[in-house]
Amino acid sequence: MTHEECRDELALAALGLLDAADASAVGDHVAGCGECSRELAALRETAAALTWVAAPAEPPSAMRERLLAAARSSSPPPGRAEVAKLRRRPRTGTFAGGLAIAAAVAGLVLVDLRLSNRLVEVESELSRVRERSDFLSSPEVATSPLAGTSSAPSARGKVVLHRDSGRTMLICSSLPQAPDGKAYQLWFVGEGHPYPGPVFRPDPRGRVVLDDRVPPESRAATRFAVTLEPARGTAAPTGETILAGGER
Amino acid sequence: MTAREKTACSDKDLLRQIAAGDERSLGELYDRHAAILLGLVLRILRSRSEAEDVLQETFLQIWRRAADFDEHRGQPFSWMALLARSRALDRVRALEVRERVALEARREPTEAAVDLVDHAAAGETGRIVRQALQRIPDSQREVLLLAYFDGLTQSEIAARLARPLGTVKTQARAGLAKLRELLQR
């Protein structure tokens, strides 16, 4: 890729619009061209400003502590772990022996890093499970059981709604598979008006676990229904009702 | 560290201290940027729990990779936003089909009607960026936002908006150049 060709692609690269081949050609040129490299950095700064179009969202208060705990358990950062371990390398012994030990130590460092990365993943998964279970058992949520209609008599479900935040979990079992081009949609019914909720399909065993945040108008709902709708969802229910229920 | 010294610490200083294993600096960086980064990944993922997950992973990645931050290649905020955005887009791609159907359905309405209303919490920077975007032609703004928040390639955007590929490229270049100019004023 020539310098001129590359300049034309820089804005597209900064926005992540290029396919892998073009992105790599741009990368190759930029690596050896100071001018393009500075221009790409400046365009990336501009692209990153788009972040501010998003509305900031306050993370849950427990998250900070969870993060620091996870950081502590994955500590020290990899760079330092390697230095610490390599320092312990014995200085005596034959050259070949030294190499073998060095290789073994390097292998151990690698295993150690893999394990610590895996640990972080497991911890992150565990904290998600814990967080969901706290949510489901919190006294501040309203739980509404849903029963299958005559279209799906064995289907069962429940909606767990936290009215202040709008966080909603929908859990269903024995839901029939949605036909091609169709999906299920959850409705929040308040004062006789149904507000549209998420669209979803069950897993192959008919189960559903959705975790979502709904807009304020849906949060006062006391009745809920799941209907069969076109796969993209609709603004008002059009299909057959599969599950329905309300607060106990 | 006194409160005064703490506020004087730039994001670059914090990243240097994090690279040296200073946990308190990670907490400080989190306090400064967690809300806007959560806003970013939430806009991409449209699911609070997925977004919170990605936010936590992003900060852990910052913890592990702070030493990789190169100040000659950009500002700390852009680097962190890039990490968060890539993780969120990876997560969207990895979502099972059933979840993706729900996600797409939730995306649809906001995509066309780009909300540029002021969010009080976004503060001064948010206001400046949104005002700048309002001065960019709709067709260009649409391309910028589809690229940034949906992670679509230029061909995918062309298909989605039913515009020729060349037009999409031109609009992306012009939109980004205009945004840069407006933000530099």
Short mmCIF file of C-alpha atoms in Angstrom, two decimals:
data_model
loop_
_atom_site.label_atom_id
_atom_site.label_comp_id
_atom_site.label_asym_id
_atom_site.label_seq_id
_atom_site.Cartn_x
_atom_site.Cartn_y
_atom_site.Cartn_z
CA MET A 1 0.00 0.00 0.00
CA THR A 2 1.43 3.39 -1.01
CA HIS A 3 1.55 6.39 1.30
CA GLU A 4 -1.28 8.08 -0.61
CA GLU A 5 -3.48 4.99 -0.56
CA CYS A 6 -2.85 4.59 3.13
CA ARG A 7 -3.81 8.18 3.97
CA ASP A 8 -7.19 7.54 2.39
CA GLU A 9 -7.78 4.54 4.63
CA LEU A 10 -6.70 6.06 7.96
CA ALA A 11 -10.11 7.44 8.98
CA LEU A 12 -11.71 4.10 8.10
CA ALA A 13 -9.05 2.27 10.11
CA ALA A 14 -9.59 4.57 13.12
CA LEU A 15 -13.31 3.73 13.04
CA GLY A 16 -12.61 -0.01 12.75
CA LEU A 17 -14.39 -0.14 9.40
CA LEU A 18 -11.73 -2.02 7.43
CA ASP A 19 -11.78 -5.75 6.85
CA ALA A 20 -8.84 -7.77 8.17
CA ALA A 21 -6.74 -7.65 4.97
CA ASP A 22 -6.99 -3.86 4.53
CA ALA A 23 -6.46 -3.25 8.23
CA SER A 24 -3.27 -5.28 8.12
CA ALA A 25 -1.98 -3.47 5.01
CA VAL A 26 -2.62 -0.14 6.77
CA GLY A 27 -0.85 -1.48 9.87
CA ASP A 28 2.21 -2.43 7.82
CA HIS A 29 2.50 1.01 6.28
CA VAL A 30 1.82 2.89 9.51
CA ALA A 31 4.52 0.94 11.34
CA GLY A 32 7.14 2.49 9.07
CA CYS A 33 5.62 5.94 8.48
CA GLY A 34 5.76 8.57 11.21
CA GLU A 35 3.33 10.89 9.47
CA CYS A 36 0.61 8.24 9.01
CA SER A 37 1.20 6.91 12.49
CA ARG A 38 0.60 10.37 14.05
CA GLU A 39 -2.42 10.95 11.85
CA LEU A 40 -3.93 7.58 12.79
CA ALA A 41 -3.38 8.29 16.49
CA ALA A 42 -5.14 11.66 16.15
CA LEU A 43 -8.07 10.13 14.27
CA ARG A 44 -8.37 7.41 16.90
CA GLU A 45 -8.64 10.08 19.59
CA THR A 46 -11.49 11.64 17.65
CA ALA A 47 -13.22 8.29 17.21
CA ALA A 48 -12.87 7.56 20.94
CA ALA A 49 -14.70 10.83 21.68
CA LEU A 50 -17.82 9.09 20.30
CA THR A 51 -17.83 7.19 23.61
CA TRP A 52 -19.43 10.30 25.14
CA VAL A 53 -22.57 9.80 23.07
CA ALA A 54 -23.36 6.98 25.50
CA ALA A 55 -25.15 7.89 28.70
CA PRO A 56 -22.88 7.18 31.68
CA ALA A 57 -24.27 4.42 33.89
CA GLU A 58 -23.43 4.04 37.56
CA PRO A 59 -21.94 0.59 38.22
CA PRO A 60 -23.33 -1.31 41.23
CA SER A 61 -21.61 -0.22 44.43
CA ALA A 62 -20.22 -3.70 45.16
CA MET A 63 -18.41 -3.81 41.85
CA ARG A 64 -15.43 -1.71 42.90
CA GLU A 65 -14.61 -4.09 45.74
CA ARG A 66 -15.11 -7.14 43.49
CA LEU A 67 -12.72 -5.67 40.96
CA LEU A 68 -10.03 -4.92 43.52
CA ALA A 69 -10.40 -8.39 45.03
CA ALA A 70 -10.05 -9.99 41.59
CA ALA A 71 -7.03 -7.77 40.85
CA ARG A 72 -5.45 -8.81 44.16
CA SER A 73 -5.89 -12.50 43.40
CA SER A 74 -4.45 -12.11 39.89
CA SER A 75 -1.59 -10.04 41.27
CA PRO A 76 1.23 -9.45 40.66
CA PRO A 77 0.77 -8.25 37.07
CA PRO A 78 2.44 -10.66 34.57
CA GLY A 79 5.45 -8.44 33.88
CA ARG A 80 6.52 -8.58 37.49
CA ALA A 81 5.75 -12.27 37.97
CA GLU A 82 8.17 -13.12 35.22
CA VAL A 83 10.94 -10.98 36.66
CA ALA A 84 10.45 -12.44 40.13
CA LYS A 85 10.58 -16.04 38.90
CA LEU A 86 13.52 -15.57 36.59
CA ARG A 87 15.54 -14.00 39.37
CA ARG A 88 15.37 -17.28 41.22
CA ARG A 89 17.16 -18.99 38.37
CA PRO A 90 20.25 -20.75 39.76
CA ARG A 91 23.52 -19.18 38.69
CA THR A 92 25.66 -22.32 39.01
CA GLY A 93 25.77 -25.51 36.97
CA THR A 94 26.76 -26.36 33.42
CA PHE A 95 25.62 -24.24 30.50
CA ALA A 96 23.31 -27.02 29.22
CA GLY A 97 21.93 -27.61 32.70
CA GLY A 98 21.33 -23.89 33.09
CA LEU A 99 19.46 -23.80 29.80
CA ALA A 100 17.30 -26.73 30.78
CA ILE A 101 16.43 -25.09 34.08
CA ALA A 102 15.76 -21.78 32.37
CA ALA A 103 13.44 -23.52 29.90
CA ALA A 104 11.65 -25.28 32.72
CA VAL A 105 11.27 -22.02 34.63
CA ALA A 106 9.96 -20.26 31.52
CA GLY A 107 7.48 -23.14 31.11
CA LEU A 108 6.39 -22.77 34.71
CA VAL A 109 5.93 -19.04 34.29
CA LEU A 110 3.73 -19.73 31.27
CA VAL A 111 1.63 -22.30 33.14
CA ASP A 112 1.43 -19.89 36.06
CA LEU A 113 0.18 -17.12 33.79
CA ARG A 114 -2.36 -19.38 32.12
CA LEU A 115 -3.63 -20.54 35.49
CA SER A 116 -3.88 -17.03 36.82
CA ASN A 117 -5.79 -15.88 33.72
CA ARG A 118 -8.12 -18.85 34.07
CA LEU A 119 -8.60 -18.00 37.74
CA VAL A 120 -9.64 -14.49 36.82
CA GLU A 121 -12.19 -15.88 34.36
CA VAL A 122 -13.60 -18.30 36.90
CA GLU A 123 -13.81 -15.58 39.50
CA SER A 124 -15.55 -13.29 37.11
CA GLU A 125 -18.07 -16.04 36.24
CA LEU A 126 -18.56 -16.86 39.91
CA SER A 127 -19.17 -13.24 40.81
CA ARG A 128 -21.79 -13.08 38.05
CA VAL A 129 -23.58 -16.17 39.39
CA ARG A 130 -23.39 -14.81 42.93
CA GLU A 131 -24.68 -11.46 41.82
CA ARG A 132 -27.65 -13.03 40.02
CA SER A 133 -28.52 -15.18 42.97
CA ASP A 134 -28.38 -12.11 45.26
CA PHE A 135 -30.71 -10.34 42.87
CA LEU A 136 -33.20 -13.22 42.71
CA SER A 137 -33.37 -13.55 46.49
CA SER A 138 -33.39 -9.82 47.26
CA PRO A 139 -36.43 -8.63 49.28
CA GLU A 140 -36.74 -5.62 46.97
CA VAL A 141 -37.74 -7.54 43.85
CA ALA A 142 -41.27 -8.49 42.81
CA THR A 143 -41.62 -12.07 41.58
CA SER A 144 -44.46 -13.04 39.27
CA PRO A 145 -45.04 -16.68 38.29
CA LEU A 146 -46.14 -17.32 34.71
CA ALA A 147 -48.21 -20.31 33.61
CA GLY A 148 -48.48 -21.80 30.13
CA THR A 149 -51.72 -21.17 28.26
CA SER A 150 -53.56 -23.90 26.35
CA SER A 151 -51.03 -23.37 23.51
CA ALA A 152 -48.20 -24.60 25.75
CA PRO A 153 -49.72 -26.16 28.87
CA SER A 154 -46.44 -27.48 30.28
CA ALA A 155 -44.50 -24.21 29.91
CA ARG A 156 -43.63 -22.42 33.13
CA GLY A 157 -41.83 -19.20 33.93
CA LYS A 158 -41.31 -16.29 36.24
CA VAL A 159 -40.53 -12.64 35.98
CA VAL A 160 -38.40 -11.01 38.66
CA LEU A 161 -38.55 -7.22 38.53
CA HIS A 162 -36.75 -4.56 40.54
CA ARG A 163 -38.94 -1.50 40.08
CA ASP A 164 -36.39 1.15 41.04
CA SER A 165 -33.73 0.10 38.58
CA GLY A 166 -35.92 -1.67 36.02
CA ARG A 167 -33.70 -4.73 36.09
CA THR A 168 -35.73 -7.73 35.04
CA MET A 169 -34.97 -11.41 34.88
CA LEU A 170 -37.17 -13.81 32.95
CA ILE A 171 -36.72 -17.50 33.58
CA CYS A 172 -38.74 -20.08 31.62
CA SER A 173 -38.78 -23.82 31.15
CA SER A 174 -40.52 -26.26 28.77
CA LEU A 175 -41.15 -23.54 26.22
CA PRO A 176 -41.86 -25.01 22.75
CA GLN A 177 -39.36 -24.04 20.03
CA ALA A 178 -40.43 -20.94 18.12
CA PRO A 179 -41.16 -21.65 14.42
CA ASP A 180 -38.77 -20.19 11.81
CA GLY A 181 -39.11 -16.45 11.48
CA LYS A 182 -40.81 -16.22 14.88
CA ALA A 183 -39.58 -15.52 18.39
CA TYR A 184 -41.09 -14.95 21.80
CA GLN A 185 -41.57 -11.51 23.26
CA LEU A 186 -42.16 -10.50 26.86
CA TRP A 187 -44.82 -7.86 27.62
CA PHE A 188 -45.15 -5.68 30.68
CA VAL A 189 -48.81 -4.91 31.37
CA GLY A 190 -49.59 -1.87 33.50
CA GLU A 191 -52.96 -0.07 33.65
CA GLY A 192 -54.25 -2.20 30.81
CA HIS A 193 -51.47 -1.17 28.44
CA PRO A 194 -48.89 -3.69 27.23
CA TYR A 195 -45.32 -2.33 26.99
CA PRO A 196 -42.90 -4.28 24.76
CA GLY A 197 -40.05 -6.19 26.40
CA PRO A 198 -37.15 -8.26 25.07
CA VAL A 199 -37.48 -10.74 22.20
CA PHE A 200 -35.94 -14.17 22.71
CA ARG A 201 -35.83 -17.83 21.68
CA PRO A 202 -35.50 -20.73 24.12
CA ASP A 203 -32.47 -23.01 24.10
CA PRO A 204 -32.89 -26.50 22.56
CA ARG A 205 -34.29 -27.78 25.87
CA GLY A 206 -36.91 -25.06 26.05
CA ARG A 207 -35.19 -23.01 28.73
CA VAL A 208 -34.72 -19.25 28.87
CA VAL A 209 -32.74 -17.02 31.21
CA LEU A 210 -32.90 -13.34 30.31
CA ASP A 211 -31.38 -10.54 32.30
CA ASP A 212 -32.36 -7.11 31.12
CA ARG A 213 -33.09 -3.56 32.15
CA VAL A 214 -36.46 -2.15 31.11
CA PRO A 215 -37.50 1.48 30.60
CA PRO A 216 -39.43 3.35 33.34
CA GLU A 217 -42.88 2.98 31.75
CA SER A 218 -42.61 -0.82 31.99
CA ARG A 219 -41.55 -0.91 35.62
CA ALA A 220 -45.00 -0.39 37.16
CA ALA A 221 -46.33 -3.52 35.45
CA THR A 222 -48.02 -6.11 37.66
CA ARG A 223 -49.05 -8.51 34.87
CA PHE A 224 -46.79 -10.13 32.30
CA ALA A 225 -47.28 -12.15 29.15
CA VAL A 226 -45.12 -13.92 26.60
CA THR A 227 -46.45 -13.99 23.04
CA LEU A 228 -45.25 -15.50 19.77
CA GLU A 229 -44.22 -12.67 17.42
CA PRO A 230 -42.21 -12.01 14.25
CA ALA A 231 -38.51 -12.63 14.99
CA ARG A 232 -37.68 -8.93 15.12
CA GLY A 233 -40.31 -8.22 17.76
CA THR A 234 -43.22 -5.77 17.59
CA ALA A 235 -44.35 -2.61 19.36
CA ALA A 236 -47.74 -4.10 20.31
CA PRO A 237 -48.64 -7.76 20.75
CA THR A 238 -50.03 -9.43 17.62
CA GLY A 239 -49.50 -13.15 18.27
CA GLU A 240 -50.78 -15.92 20.40
CA THR A 241 -50.17 -15.73 24.19
CA ILE A 242 -47.98 -18.58 25.41
CA LEU A 243 -47.33 -17.64 29.05
CA ALA A 244 -49.17 -15.25 31.34
CA GLY A 245 -49.24 -14.35 34.98
CA GLY A 246 -48.89 -11.63 37.56
CA GLU A 247 -47.71 -10.80 41.03
CA ARG A 248 -48.66 -13.20 43.75
CA MET B 1 -1.26 10.16 49.56
CA THR B 2 -3.32 13.23 50.50
CA ALA B 3 -6.55 14.08 48.71
CA ARG B 4 -4.83 16.97 47.01
CA GLU B 5 -1.99 14.92 45.63
CA LYS B 6 -4.50 12.36 44.48
CA THR B 7 -6.45 14.81 42.33
CA ALA B 8 -3.21 16.08 40.82
CA CYS B 9 -2.44 12.57 39.56
CA SER B 10 -3.05 12.32 35.80
CA ASP B 11 -4.48 9.19 34.21
CA LYS B 12 -1.01 8.55 32.79
CA ASP B 13 0.47 8.65 36.31
CA LEU B 14 -2.20 6.24 37.48
CA LEU B 15 -1.44 3.81 34.65
CA ARG B 16 2.26 3.93 35.50
CA GLN B 17 1.48 3.17 39.14
CA ILE B 18 -0.89 0.37 38.14
CA ALA B 19 1.85 -1.13 35.98
CA ALA B 20 3.99 -1.18 39.13
CA GLY B 21 1.23 -3.12 40.91
CA ASP B 22 -0.44 -0.27 42.83
CA GLU B 23 -3.98 -1.37 43.58
CA ARG B 24 -5.10 1.99 44.96
CA SER B 25 -4.37 3.61 41.60
CA LEU B 26 -6.60 0.99 39.94
CA GLY B 27 -9.38 2.02 42.33
CA GLU B 28 -8.81 5.68 41.52
CA LEU B 29 -8.88 5.06 37.76
CA TYR B 30 -12.07 3.07 38.23
CA ASP B 31 -13.70 5.92 40.18
CA ARG B 32 -12.87 8.33 37.39
CA HIS B 33 -14.00 6.32 34.37
CA ALA B 34 -16.18 3.36 35.32
CA ALA B 35 -19.48 5.19 34.71
CA ILE B 36 -18.75 6.38 31.18
CA LEU B 37 -17.12 3.07 30.20
CA LEU B 38 -20.14 1.19 31.56
CA GLY B 39 -22.31 3.55 29.51
CA LEU B 40 -20.26 2.66 26.44
CA VAL B 41 -20.47 -1.11 26.82
CA LEU B 42 -24.12 -0.91 27.84
CA ARG B 43 -24.90 0.93 24.63
CA ILE B 44 -23.14 -1.79 22.66
CA LEU B 45 -24.55 -4.77 24.56
CA ARG B 46 -27.94 -3.46 25.72
CA SER B 47 -27.84 -5.81 28.65
CA ARG B 48 -26.93 -4.56 32.09
CA SER B 49 -25.48 -7.82 33.36
CA GLU B 50 -23.41 -8.47 30.22
CA ALA B 51 -22.18 -4.88 30.33
CA GLU B 52 -21.17 -5.10 33.99
CA ASP B 53 -19.25 -8.27 33.21
CA VAL B 54 -17.40 -6.63 30.36
CA LEU B 55 -16.62 -3.59 32.52
CA GLN B 56 -15.04 -5.78 35.19
CA GLU B 57 -13.03 -7.71 32.58
CA THR B 58 -11.88 -4.42 31.05
CA PHE B 59 -10.52 -3.10 34.34
CA LEU B 60 -8.81 -6.42 35.02
CA GLN B 61 -7.23 -6.15 31.61
CA ILE B 62 -6.10 -2.61 32.44
CA TRP B 63 -4.61 -4.02 35.65
CA ARG B 64 -2.70 -6.69 33.76
CA ARG B 65 -1.73 -4.64 30.74
CA ALA B 66 -1.11 -1.13 32.09
CA ALA B 67 2.56 -1.53 31.14
CA ASP B 68 1.52 -1.87 27.48
CA PHE B 69 -0.01 1.61 27.43
CA ASP B 70 2.09 3.79 25.14
CA GLU B 71 1.53 7.50 25.66
CA HIS B 72 2.96 8.31 22.24
CA ARG B 73 0.09 6.47 20.62
CA GLY B 74 -2.77 8.21 22.39
CA GLN B 75 -4.44 9.30 25.58
CA PRO B 76 -5.23 6.89 28.42
CA PHE B 77 -8.98 7.41 28.00
CA SER B 78 -8.90 6.40 24.31
CA TRP B 79 -6.87 3.34 25.19
CA MET B 80 -9.32 2.28 27.89
CA ALA B 81 -12.32 3.00 25.65
CA LEU B 82 -10.70 0.88 22.93
CA LEU B 83 -10.22 -2.05 25.33
CA ALA B 84 -13.80 -1.78 26.60
CA ARG B 85 -15.31 -1.40 23.14
CA SER B 86 -13.37 -4.35 21.66
CA ARG B 87 -14.39 -6.60 24.54
CA ALA B 88 -18.03 -5.57 24.25
CA LEU B 89 -18.07 -6.13 20.48
CA ASP B 90 -16.38 -9.53 20.94
CA ARG B 91 -19.08 -10.40 23.43
CA VAL B 92 -21.83 -9.41 20.97
CA ARG B 93 -20.24 -11.65 18.34
CA ALA B 94 -19.99 -14.53 20.78
CA LEU B 95 -23.57 -14.28 22.00
CA GLU B 96 -25.68 -17.23 21.15
CA VAL B 97 -28.17 -16.72 18.38
CA ARG B 98 -31.15 -16.56 20.70
CA GLU B 99 -29.60 -13.77 22.71
CA ARG B 100 -28.54 -11.97 19.58
CA VAL B 101 -32.11 -11.95 18.32
CA ALA B 102 -33.19 -10.21 21.51
CA LEU B 103 -30.25 -7.82 21.34
CA GLU B 104 -30.92 -6.85 17.74
CA ALA B 105 -34.57 -6.27 18.50
CA ARG B 106 -33.62 -3.94 21.33
CA ARG B 107 -31.12 -2.07 19.16
CA GLU B 108 -33.42 -1.30 16.28
CA PRO B 109 -35.33 1.77 17.53
CA THR B 110 -32.37 3.72 18.92
CA GLU B 111 -30.21 3.20 15.88
CA ALA B 112 -32.37 5.24 13.54
CA ALA B 113 -33.25 7.94 16.04
CA VAL B 114 -29.83 8.80 17.35
CA ASP B 115 -30.39 10.19 20.78
CA LEU B 116 -28.38 13.30 21.24
CA VAL B 117 -30.32 14.58 24.20
CA ASP B 118 -28.15 15.75 27.05
CA HIS B 119 -27.61 13.24 29.80
CA ALA B 120 -27.03 15.33 32.89
CA ALA B 121 -24.50 12.80 34.18
CA ALA B 122 -22.30 13.00 31.09
CA GLY B 123 -21.09 16.44 32.09
CA GLU B 124 -19.16 18.92 30.00
CA THR B 125 -17.32 16.52 27.69
CA GLY B 126 -20.53 14.71 26.82
CA ARG B 127 -22.26 17.98 26.05
CA ILE B 128 -19.44 19.15 23.77
CA VAL B 129 -19.32 15.89 21.81
CA ARG B 130 -23.09 15.72 21.38
CA GLN B 131 -23.27 19.33 20.23
CA ALA B 132 -20.51 18.66 17.72
CA LEU B 133 -22.36 15.60 16.42
CA GLN B 134 -25.53 17.62 15.95
CA ARG B 135 -23.63 19.79 13.48
CA ILE B 136 -22.61 16.81 11.35
CA PRO B 137 -24.99 15.78 8.54
CA ASP B 138 -27.35 12.93 9.57
CA SER B 139 -26.02 10.57 6.89
CA GLN B 140 -22.44 10.94 8.16
CA ARG B 141 -23.38 10.75 11.82
CA GLU B 142 -25.30 7.55 11.19
CA VAL B 143 -22.21 5.91 9.68
CA LEU B 144 -19.98 7.05 12.56
CA LEU B 145 -22.34 5.67 15.19
CA LEU B 146 -22.93 2.36 13.38
CA ALA B 147 -19.18 1.93 13.12
CA TYR B 148 -18.44 2.81 16.73
CA PHE B 149 -21.33 1.29 18.64
CA ASP B 150 -22.29 -1.62 16.39
CA GLY B 151 -18.81 -2.54 15.20
CA LEU B 152 -20.01 -3.02 11.63
CA THR B 153 -17.53 -3.08 8.74
CA GLN B 154 -17.96 -0.66 5.86
CA SER B 155 -19.60 -3.33 3.69
CA GLU B 156 -22.03 -4.22 6.47
CA ILE B 157 -22.96 -0.57 6.91
CA ALA B 158 -23.45 -0.20 3.16
CA ALA B 159 -25.82 -3.19 3.21
CA ARG B 160 -27.64 -2.02 6.33
CA LEU B 161 -28.22 1.51 5.01
CA ALA B 162 -28.65 0.44 1.37
CA ARG B 163 -25.95 2.86 0.23
CA PRO B 164 -23.09 2.22 -2.21
CA LEU B 165 -19.83 1.21 -0.47
CA GLY B 166 -18.01 4.24 -1.89
CA THR B 167 -20.62 6.55 -0.38
CA VAL B 168 -20.24 4.95 3.04
CA LYS B 169 -16.45 5.41 2.91
CA THR B 170 -16.78 9.04 1.88
CA GLN B 171 -19.32 9.69 4.62
CA ALA B 172 -17.14 8.02 7.26
CA ARG B 173 -14.09 10.11 6.26
CA ALA B 174 -16.03 13.36 6.03
CA GLY B 175 -17.88 12.73 9.30
CA LEU B 176 -14.75 11.94 11.28
CA ALA B 177 -12.87 14.91 9.78
CA LYS B 178 -15.74 17.23 10.66
CA LEU B 179 -15.97 15.86 14.20
CA ARG B 180 -12.23 16.35 14.65
CA GLU B 181 -12.44 19.92 13.44
CA LEU B 182 -15.40 20.73 15.69
CA LEU B 183 -13.75 19.19 18.76
CA GLN B 184 -10.54 21.12 18.16
CA ARG B 185 -12.28 24.48 18.29
#
